[in-house]
XYZ file of C-alpha atoms in Angstrom:
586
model
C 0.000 0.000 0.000
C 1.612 3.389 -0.960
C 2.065 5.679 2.028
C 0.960 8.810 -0.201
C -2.806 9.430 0.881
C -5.394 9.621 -1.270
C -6.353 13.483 -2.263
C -9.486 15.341 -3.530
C -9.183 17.315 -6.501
C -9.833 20.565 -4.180
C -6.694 19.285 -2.000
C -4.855 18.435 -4.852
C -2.628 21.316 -5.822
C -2.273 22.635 -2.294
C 1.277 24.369 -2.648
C 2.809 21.942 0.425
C 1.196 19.048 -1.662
C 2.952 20.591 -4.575
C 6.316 21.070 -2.159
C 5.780 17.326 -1.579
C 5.681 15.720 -4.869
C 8.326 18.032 -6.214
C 10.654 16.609 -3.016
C 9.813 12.980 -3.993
C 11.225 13.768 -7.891
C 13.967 15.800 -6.932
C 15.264 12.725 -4.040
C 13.810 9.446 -4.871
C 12.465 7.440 -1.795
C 14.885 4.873 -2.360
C 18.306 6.899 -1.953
C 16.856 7.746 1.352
C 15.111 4.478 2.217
C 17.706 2.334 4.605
C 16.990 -1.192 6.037
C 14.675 0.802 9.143
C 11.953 1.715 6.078
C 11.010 -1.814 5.235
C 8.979 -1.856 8.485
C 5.406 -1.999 8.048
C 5.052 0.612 10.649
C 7.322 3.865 11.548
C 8.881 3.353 14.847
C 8.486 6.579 17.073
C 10.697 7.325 20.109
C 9.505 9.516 22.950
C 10.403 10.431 26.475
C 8.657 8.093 29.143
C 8.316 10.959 31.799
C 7.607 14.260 30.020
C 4.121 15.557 30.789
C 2.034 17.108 29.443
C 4.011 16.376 25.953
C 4.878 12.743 26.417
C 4.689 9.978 29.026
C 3.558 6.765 29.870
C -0.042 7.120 31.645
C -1.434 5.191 34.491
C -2.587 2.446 32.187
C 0.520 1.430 31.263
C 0.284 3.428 27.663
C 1.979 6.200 25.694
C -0.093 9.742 26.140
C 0.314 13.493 25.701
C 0.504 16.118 23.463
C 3.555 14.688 20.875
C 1.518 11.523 21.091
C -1.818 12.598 20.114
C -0.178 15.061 17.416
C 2.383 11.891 16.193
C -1.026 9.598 15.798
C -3.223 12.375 14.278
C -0.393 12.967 11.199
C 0.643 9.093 10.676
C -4.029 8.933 10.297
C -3.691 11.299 8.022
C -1.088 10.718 6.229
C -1.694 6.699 5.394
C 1.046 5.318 7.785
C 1.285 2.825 10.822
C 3.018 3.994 13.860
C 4.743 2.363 16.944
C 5.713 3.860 19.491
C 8.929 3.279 22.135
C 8.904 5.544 25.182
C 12.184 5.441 27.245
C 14.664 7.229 29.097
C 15.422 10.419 27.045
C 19.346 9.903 26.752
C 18.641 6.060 26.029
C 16.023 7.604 22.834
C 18.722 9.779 21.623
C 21.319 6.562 21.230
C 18.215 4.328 19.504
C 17.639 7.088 17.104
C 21.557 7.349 16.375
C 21.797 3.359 16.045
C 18.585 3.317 14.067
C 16.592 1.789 16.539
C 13.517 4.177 16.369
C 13.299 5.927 13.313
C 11.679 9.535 14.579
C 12.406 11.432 17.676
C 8.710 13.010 18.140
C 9.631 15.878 20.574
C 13.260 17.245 20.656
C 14.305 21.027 20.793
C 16.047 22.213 17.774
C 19.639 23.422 18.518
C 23.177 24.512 16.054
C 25.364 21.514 17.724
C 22.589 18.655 17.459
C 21.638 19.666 13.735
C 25.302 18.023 13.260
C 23.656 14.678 14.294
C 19.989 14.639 13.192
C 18.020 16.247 10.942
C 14.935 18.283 12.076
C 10.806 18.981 10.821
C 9.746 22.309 10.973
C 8.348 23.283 14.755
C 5.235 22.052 16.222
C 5.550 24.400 19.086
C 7.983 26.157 21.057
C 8.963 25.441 24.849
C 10.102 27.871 27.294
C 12.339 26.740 29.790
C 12.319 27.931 33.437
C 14.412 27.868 36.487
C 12.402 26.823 39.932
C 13.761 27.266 43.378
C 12.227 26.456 46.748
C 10.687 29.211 48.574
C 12.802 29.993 51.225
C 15.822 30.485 48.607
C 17.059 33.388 47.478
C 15.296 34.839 44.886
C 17.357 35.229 41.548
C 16.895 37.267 37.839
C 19.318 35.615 35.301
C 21.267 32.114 34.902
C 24.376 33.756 35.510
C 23.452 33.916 38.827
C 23.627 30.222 39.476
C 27.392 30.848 39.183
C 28.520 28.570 41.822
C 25.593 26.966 42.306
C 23.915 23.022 42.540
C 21.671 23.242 39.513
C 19.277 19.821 38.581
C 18.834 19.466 35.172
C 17.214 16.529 32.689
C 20.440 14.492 31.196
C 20.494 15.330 27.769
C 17.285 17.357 27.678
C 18.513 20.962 25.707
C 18.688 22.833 28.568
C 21.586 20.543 29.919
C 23.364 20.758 26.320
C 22.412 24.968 27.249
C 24.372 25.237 30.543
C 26.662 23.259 29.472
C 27.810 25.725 26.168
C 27.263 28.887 28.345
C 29.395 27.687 30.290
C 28.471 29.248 33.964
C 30.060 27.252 36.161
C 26.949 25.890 37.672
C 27.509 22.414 39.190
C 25.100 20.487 37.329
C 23.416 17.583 38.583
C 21.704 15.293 35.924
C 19.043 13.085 36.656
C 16.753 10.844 33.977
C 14.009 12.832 34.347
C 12.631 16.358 34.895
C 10.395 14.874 37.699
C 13.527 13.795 39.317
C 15.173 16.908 39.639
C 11.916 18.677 40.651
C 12.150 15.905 43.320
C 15.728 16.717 44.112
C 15.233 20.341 44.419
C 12.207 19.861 46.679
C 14.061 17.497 49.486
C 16.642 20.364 49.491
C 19.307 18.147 47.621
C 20.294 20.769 44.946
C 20.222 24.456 44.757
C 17.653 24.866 41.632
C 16.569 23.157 38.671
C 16.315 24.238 35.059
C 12.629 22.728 33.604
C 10.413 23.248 30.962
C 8.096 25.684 32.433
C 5.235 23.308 31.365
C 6.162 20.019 32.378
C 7.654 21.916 35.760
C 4.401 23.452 36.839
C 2.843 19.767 35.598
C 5.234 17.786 38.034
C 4.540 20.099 40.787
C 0.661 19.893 40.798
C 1.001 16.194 40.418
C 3.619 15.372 43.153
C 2.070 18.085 45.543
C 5.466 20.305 45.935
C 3.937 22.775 47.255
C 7.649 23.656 49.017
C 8.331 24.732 45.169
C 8.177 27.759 42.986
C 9.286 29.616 39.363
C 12.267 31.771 40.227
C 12.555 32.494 36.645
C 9.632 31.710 34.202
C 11.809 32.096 30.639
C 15.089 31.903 30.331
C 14.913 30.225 27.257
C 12.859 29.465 24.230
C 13.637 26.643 22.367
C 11.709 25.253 19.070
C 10.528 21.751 19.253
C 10.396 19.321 16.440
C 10.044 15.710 15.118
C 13.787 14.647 14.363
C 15.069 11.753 12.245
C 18.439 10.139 11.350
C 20.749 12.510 9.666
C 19.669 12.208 5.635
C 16.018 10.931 6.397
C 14.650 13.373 4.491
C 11.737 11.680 2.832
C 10.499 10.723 6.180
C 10.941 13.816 7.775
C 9.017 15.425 4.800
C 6.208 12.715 5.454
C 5.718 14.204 9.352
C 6.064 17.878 7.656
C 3.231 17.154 5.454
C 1.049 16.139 8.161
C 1.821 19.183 10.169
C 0.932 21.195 7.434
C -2.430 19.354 6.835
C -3.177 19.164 10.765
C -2.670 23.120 10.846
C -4.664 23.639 8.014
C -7.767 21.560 8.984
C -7.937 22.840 12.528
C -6.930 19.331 14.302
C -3.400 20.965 15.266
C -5.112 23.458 17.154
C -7.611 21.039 19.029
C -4.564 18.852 20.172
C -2.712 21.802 21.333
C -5.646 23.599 23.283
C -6.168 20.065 25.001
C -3.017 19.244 25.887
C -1.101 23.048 26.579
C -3.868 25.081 26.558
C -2.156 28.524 27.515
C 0.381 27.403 29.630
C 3.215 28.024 26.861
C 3.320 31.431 24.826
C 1.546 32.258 21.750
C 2.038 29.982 18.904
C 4.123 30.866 15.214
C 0.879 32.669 13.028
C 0.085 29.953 10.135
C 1.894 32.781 7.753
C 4.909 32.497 9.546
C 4.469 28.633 9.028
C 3.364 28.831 5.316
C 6.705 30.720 4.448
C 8.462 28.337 6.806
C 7.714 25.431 4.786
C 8.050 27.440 1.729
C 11.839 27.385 2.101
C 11.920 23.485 2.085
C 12.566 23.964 -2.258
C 13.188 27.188 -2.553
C 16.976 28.878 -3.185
C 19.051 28.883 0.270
C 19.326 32.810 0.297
C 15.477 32.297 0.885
C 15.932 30.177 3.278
C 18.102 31.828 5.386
C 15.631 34.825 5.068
C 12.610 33.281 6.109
C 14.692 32.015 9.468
C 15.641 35.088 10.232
C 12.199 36.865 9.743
C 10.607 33.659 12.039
C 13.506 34.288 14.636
C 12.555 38.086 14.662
C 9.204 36.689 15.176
C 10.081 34.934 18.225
C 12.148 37.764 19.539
C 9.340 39.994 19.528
C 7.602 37.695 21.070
C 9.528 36.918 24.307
C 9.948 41.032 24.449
C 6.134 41.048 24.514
C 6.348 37.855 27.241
C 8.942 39.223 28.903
C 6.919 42.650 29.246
C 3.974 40.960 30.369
C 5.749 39.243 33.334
C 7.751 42.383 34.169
C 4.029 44.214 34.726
C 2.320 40.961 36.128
C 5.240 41.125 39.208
C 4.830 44.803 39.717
C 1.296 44.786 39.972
C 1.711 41.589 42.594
C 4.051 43.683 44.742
C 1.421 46.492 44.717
C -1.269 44.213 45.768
C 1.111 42.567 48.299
C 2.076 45.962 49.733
C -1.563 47.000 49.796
C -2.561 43.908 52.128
C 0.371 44.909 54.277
C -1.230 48.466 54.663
C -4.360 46.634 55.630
C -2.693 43.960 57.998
C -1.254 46.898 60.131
C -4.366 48.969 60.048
C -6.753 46.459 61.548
C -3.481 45.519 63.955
C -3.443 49.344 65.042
C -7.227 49.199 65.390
C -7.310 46.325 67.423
C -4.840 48.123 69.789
C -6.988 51.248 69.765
C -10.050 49.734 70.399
C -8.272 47.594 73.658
C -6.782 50.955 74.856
C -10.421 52.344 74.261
C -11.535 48.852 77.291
C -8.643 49.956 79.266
C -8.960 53.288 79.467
C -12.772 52.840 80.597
C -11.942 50.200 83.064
C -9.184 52.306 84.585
C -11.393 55.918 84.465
C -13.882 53.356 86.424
C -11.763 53.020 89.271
C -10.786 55.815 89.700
C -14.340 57.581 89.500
C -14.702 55.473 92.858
C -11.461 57.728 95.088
C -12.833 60.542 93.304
C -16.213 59.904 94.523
C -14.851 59.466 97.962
C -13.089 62.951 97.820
C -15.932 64.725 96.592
C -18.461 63.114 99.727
C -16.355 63.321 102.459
C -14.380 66.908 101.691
C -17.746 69.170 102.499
C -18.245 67.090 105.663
C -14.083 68.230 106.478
C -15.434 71.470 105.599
C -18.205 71.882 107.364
C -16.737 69.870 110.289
C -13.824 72.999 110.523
C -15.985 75.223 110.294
C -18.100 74.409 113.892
C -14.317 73.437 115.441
C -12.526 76.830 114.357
C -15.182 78.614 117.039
C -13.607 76.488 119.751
C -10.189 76.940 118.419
C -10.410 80.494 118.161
C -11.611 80.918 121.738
C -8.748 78.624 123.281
C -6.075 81.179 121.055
C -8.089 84.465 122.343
C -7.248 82.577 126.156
C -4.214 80.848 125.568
C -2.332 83.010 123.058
C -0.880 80.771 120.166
C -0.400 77.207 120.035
C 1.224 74.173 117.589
C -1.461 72.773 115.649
C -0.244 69.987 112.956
C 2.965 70.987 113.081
C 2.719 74.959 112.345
C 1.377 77.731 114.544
C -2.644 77.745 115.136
C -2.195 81.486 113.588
C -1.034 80.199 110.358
C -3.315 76.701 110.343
C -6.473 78.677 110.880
C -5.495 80.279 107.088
C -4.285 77.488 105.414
C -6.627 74.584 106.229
C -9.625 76.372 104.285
C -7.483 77.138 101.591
C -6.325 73.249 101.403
C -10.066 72.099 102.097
C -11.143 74.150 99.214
C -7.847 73.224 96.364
C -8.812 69.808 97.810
C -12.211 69.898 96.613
C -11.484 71.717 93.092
C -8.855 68.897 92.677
C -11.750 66.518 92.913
C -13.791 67.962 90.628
C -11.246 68.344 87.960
C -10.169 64.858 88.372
C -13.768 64.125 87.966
C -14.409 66.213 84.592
C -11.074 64.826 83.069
C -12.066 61.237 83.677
C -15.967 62.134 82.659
C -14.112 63.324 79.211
C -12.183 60.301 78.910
C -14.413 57.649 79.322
C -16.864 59.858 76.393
C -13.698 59.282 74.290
C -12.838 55.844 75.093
C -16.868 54.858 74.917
C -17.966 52.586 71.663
C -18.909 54.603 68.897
C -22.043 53.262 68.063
C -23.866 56.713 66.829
C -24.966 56.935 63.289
C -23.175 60.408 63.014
C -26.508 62.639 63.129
C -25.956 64.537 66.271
C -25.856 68.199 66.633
C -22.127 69.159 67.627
C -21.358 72.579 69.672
C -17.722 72.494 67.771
C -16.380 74.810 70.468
C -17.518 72.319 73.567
C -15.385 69.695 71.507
C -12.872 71.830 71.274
C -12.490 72.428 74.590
C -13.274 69.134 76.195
C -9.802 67.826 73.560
C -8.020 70.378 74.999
C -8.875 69.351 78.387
C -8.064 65.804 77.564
C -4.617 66.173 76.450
C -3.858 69.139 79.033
C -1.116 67.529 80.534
C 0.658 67.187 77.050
C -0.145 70.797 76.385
C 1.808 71.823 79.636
C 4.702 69.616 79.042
C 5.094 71.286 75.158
C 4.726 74.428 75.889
C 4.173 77.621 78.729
C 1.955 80.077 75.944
C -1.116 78.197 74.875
C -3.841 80.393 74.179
C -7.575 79.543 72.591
C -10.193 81.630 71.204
C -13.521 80.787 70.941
C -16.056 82.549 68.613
C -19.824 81.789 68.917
C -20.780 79.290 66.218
C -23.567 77.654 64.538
C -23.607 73.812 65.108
C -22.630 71.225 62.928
C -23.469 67.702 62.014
C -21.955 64.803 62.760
C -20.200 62.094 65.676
C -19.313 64.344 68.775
C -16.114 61.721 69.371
C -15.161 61.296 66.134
C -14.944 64.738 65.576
C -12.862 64.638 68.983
C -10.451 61.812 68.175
C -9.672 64.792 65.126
C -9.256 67.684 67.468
C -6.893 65.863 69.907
C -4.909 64.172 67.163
C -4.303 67.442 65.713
C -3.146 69.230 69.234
C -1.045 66.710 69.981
C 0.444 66.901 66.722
C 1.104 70.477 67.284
C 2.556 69.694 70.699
C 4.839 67.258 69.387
C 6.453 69.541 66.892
C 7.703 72.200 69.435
C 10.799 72.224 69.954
C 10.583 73.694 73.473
C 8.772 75.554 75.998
C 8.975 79.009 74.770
C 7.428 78.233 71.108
C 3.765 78.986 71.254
C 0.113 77.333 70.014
C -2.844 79.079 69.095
C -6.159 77.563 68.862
C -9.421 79.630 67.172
C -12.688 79.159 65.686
C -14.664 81.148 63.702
C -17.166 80.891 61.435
C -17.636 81.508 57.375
C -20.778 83.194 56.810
C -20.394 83.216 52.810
C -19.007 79.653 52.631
C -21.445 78.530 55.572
C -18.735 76.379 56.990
C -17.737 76.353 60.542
C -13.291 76.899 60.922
C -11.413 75.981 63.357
C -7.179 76.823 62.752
C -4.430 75.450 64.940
C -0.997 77.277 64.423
C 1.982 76.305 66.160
C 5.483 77.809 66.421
C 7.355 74.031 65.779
C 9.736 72.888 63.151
C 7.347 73.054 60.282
C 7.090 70.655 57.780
C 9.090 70.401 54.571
C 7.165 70.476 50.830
C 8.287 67.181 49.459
C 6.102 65.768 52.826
C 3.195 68.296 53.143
C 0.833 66.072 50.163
C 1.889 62.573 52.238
C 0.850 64.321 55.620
C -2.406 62.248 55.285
C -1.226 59.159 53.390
C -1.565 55.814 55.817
C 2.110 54.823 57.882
C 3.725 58.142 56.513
C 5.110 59.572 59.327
C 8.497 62.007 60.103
C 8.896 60.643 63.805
C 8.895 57.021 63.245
C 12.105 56.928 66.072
C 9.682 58.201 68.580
C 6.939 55.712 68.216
C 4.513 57.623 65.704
C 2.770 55.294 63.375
C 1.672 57.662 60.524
C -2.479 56.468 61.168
C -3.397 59.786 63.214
C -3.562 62.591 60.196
C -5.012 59.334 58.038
C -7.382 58.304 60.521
C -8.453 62.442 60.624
C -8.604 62.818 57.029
C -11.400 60.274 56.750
C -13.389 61.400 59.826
C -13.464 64.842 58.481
C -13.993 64.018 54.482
C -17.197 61.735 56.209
C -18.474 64.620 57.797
C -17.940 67.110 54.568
C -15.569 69.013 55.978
C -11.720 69.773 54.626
C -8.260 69.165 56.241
C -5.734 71.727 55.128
C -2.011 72.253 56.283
C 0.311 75.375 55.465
C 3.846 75.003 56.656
C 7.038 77.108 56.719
C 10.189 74.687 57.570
C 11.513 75.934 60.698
C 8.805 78.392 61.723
C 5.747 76.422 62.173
C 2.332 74.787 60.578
C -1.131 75.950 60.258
C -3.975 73.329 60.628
C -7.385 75.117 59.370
C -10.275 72.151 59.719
C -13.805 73.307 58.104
C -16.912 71.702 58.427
C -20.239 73.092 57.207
C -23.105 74.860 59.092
C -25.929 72.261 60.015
C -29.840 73.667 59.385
C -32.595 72.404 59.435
C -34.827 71.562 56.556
C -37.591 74.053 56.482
C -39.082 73.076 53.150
C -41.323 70.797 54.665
C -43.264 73.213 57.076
């Protein structure tokens, strides 16, 4: 039976058809026909252990993507085929010793077209190089200078390192599998895979431990390849390419079998030309190769691109959970200072309480025994009473009673303000805020920082409409931003003013904060407000107070604005509009 298929007249002066027939009278089959062609069926070699392009599958039986596209061109192209699936080294020496009589998957290369003779590509395979995850992360081969690097024993990528000489120690196992295995038990440094067949093994064996440290760091075409000379059968698997392509089968085996998991394909006009050169002069030749291998260089610029963009945007989005990791984290300690802070303003409401009851009874109390006291000293003359002269005590112990009782009270009002701050915000923001009474109860919250930063602190309060909003949120702004102010002077003699006014024509209610401090420098004035920015990291500020502000005030309408001159202070003005009511419906 001949081992031309039959044609239609439609297919019958196809130009690769036409190629074809012109080969066959140019080179008669038998000068090329050697004692391996009287078989009745074409013996195919393979790799046993290369998935997804060729392996042996659980039943015992050849499978994958050169298998499928081997038995898809020997259908249509009339022919029997048997396949052999071994060790790859072991397939290389049956090819050379005519054993098998087609290689169906082996990456084209300068030194091995000295030995065998190769179809045009069916695809082309990117090679990678994986690492473990806790090894340091590299960006070219020449970094594995020095290094343990697994590779597949006679695969191309061995034949690679090997020519670049990088002074990698190589180890070579039998199959990709086993030095993804090797790398994953910590035996070698790396291992230089097929990015396919890499990211295949490590589904499959669960090495999870395992990752791409370099996704392409080379491309390599792969092709059927026969006996050096065997040119009528590699024109036979040509053919069938060609026809495969052309009918859409190619492109069904591929999509099964790859999918996207390798880069684009060669366009079918690259691979029409490609063929073309078969018969045509060799100055064509060589310029159809070098217009496919601009092709492919454009290609893996446009890959390479794609990755380069892919890894920033992963950074971003790794950087942005960060941000969000820390946040909550600095929430979570807010809102347990918020607990603590109530628990301890609890207790000590109870010593206040105490001072408050029992101080008007000491008053009252020295006020009944002063009339006996005073008419022992108008009989006795002076006496020692606690220590100093009754003439002295009878001045000083209302005074103390008195300070005693104020003391009390204050305590009482600063504690009353903290445990309003500290409380669980559970308003929905539609109360009407006196901005001046928050003003005032901040200031008296952080008073003791206020006295520590500075000896001229002065506030002025202008009558003001209300606004509308969350009476501690609005707070939590006002102290933030006083505290800010106090942190920024450099001593006690640099002053802070606090006013508020209000905007008739704008109908927004102001409040400005100016201090004398250190100012703020322009490159930092538009990241004042950005989350973790902050210019006193060394003294435990976490950059979430002016972030945290910004929001509060943007949810309440209102504007944040800062205005700073290095070394002679800033200028906080805060705005919020005038509340009134709706009238419209009366």
């Amino acid at each position: 039976m001949s081992s031309i298929p039959h044609q239609s007249a439609s297919a019958r002066f196809h130009p690769i058809s036409l190629l074809f027939w012109l080969a066959l009278l140019l080179f008669p089959v038998q000068s090329f026909a050697g004692p391996d062609m009287a078989r009745s069926a074409i013996i195919v070699g393979g790799d046993r252990d290369y998935p997804p392009y060729e392996f042996i599958d659980k039943d015992g039986q050849p499978a994958g993507y050169n298998v499928e596209l081997t038995k898809a061109i020997a259908e249509v192209m009339g022919f029997k085929v048997e396949f052999r699936l071994g060790s790859w080294s072991e397939m290389r020496d049956a090819l050379q010793s005519r054993k098998v009589d087609v290689l169906q998957g082996m990456s084209w290369s300068e030194e091995r077209t000295k030995e065998v003779d190769f179809s045009l590509p069916h695809t082309v395979v990117n090679h990678a190089v994986f690492a473990r995850r806790d090894s340091p992360l590299i960006n070219s081969l020449e970094e594995l200078r020095g290094r343990s690097v697994a590779v597949h024993r006679g695969g191309i990528m061995h034949d690679y390192l090997v020519h670049q000489g990088l002074g990698a120690r190589l180890i070579l196992t039998e199959t990709p599998a086993e030095a993804m295995r090797q790398l994953a038990a910590g035996k070698t440094d790396y291992a230089v895979v097929a990015i396919v067949p890499g990211m295949y093994i490590m589904r499959e064996l669960k090495l999870t431990n395992l990752l791409p440290a370099i996704r392409n760091v080379a491309s390599h075409r792969y092709c059927y390849a026969v006996d050096k000379g065997n040119e009528e059968l590699l024109s036979r698997f040509n053919e069938g390419l060609a026809i495969l392509k052309k009918t859409g089968q190619y492109e069904v085996i591929y999509n099964k079998w790859l999918g996207v998991l390798e880069p684009n394909q060669i366009t079918p006009r690259v691979l029409a030309k490609y063929a073309a050169v078969v018969v045509i002069p060799l100055v064509v030749l060589l310029g159809g190769f070098a217009l496919w291998s601009r092709t492919l260089h454009g290609q893996v610029t446009r890959r390479t691109a794609d990755l380069t963009r892919e890894i920033t945007e992963r950074r971003h989005a790794e950087e942005e959970l960060l941000l969000n990791q820390q946040q909550l984290i600095q929430a979570d300690k807010m809102a347990a200072l918020g607990i603590l802070v109530s628990g301890v303003a609890h207790e000590i409401n109870n010593p206040t309480g105490l001072i408050l009851l029992e101080v008007p009874i000491l008053k009252r109390f020295h006020a009944d025994a002063s009339k006996v006291l005073e008419q022992y000293y108008r009989e006795n003359g002076d006496f020692s009473c606690g220590g100093l002269p009754y003439s002295r005590m009878r001045e000083e112990v209302p005074r103390s009673l008195d300070k005693l009782h104020d003391a009390g009270k204050r305590i009482k009002r600063i504690v009353d303000d903290l445990k309003d701050f500290a409380r669980r915000d559970d308003s929905a923001g539609n109360e009407t805020v006196d901005l001046n009474a928050v003003a005032q109860a901040a200031v008296r919250l952080v008073e003791p920082s206020i006295r520590k930063a500075t000896t001229r602190f002065n506030a002025r309060y202008t009558p003001l409409p209300p606004v509308r909003g969350n009476v501690q949120r609005i707070e939590q702004v006002l102290v933030n931003l006083v505290l800010n102010a106090c942190q920024a002077l450099p001593d006690t003699g640099r002053g802070i003013q606090l006013t508020t006014g209000y905007d008739a024509d704008s109908g927004k209610v102001v409040l400005t904060l100016t201090d004398e401090g250190s100012g703020i420098s322009p490159e930092n004035i538009s990241r004042l407000t950005d989350p973790f920015f902050t210019t006193k990291r060394d003294q435990g500020g976490t950059g979430l107070g002016l972030s945290v502000s910004a929001g509060i005030v943007k949810e309440h309408g209102g504007t944040m604005n800062f205005e700073s001159i290095p070394g002679s202070g800033t200028t906080v003005t805060l705005t919020l509009p005038e509340y009134r009511e709706d009238t419209s419906r009366e």
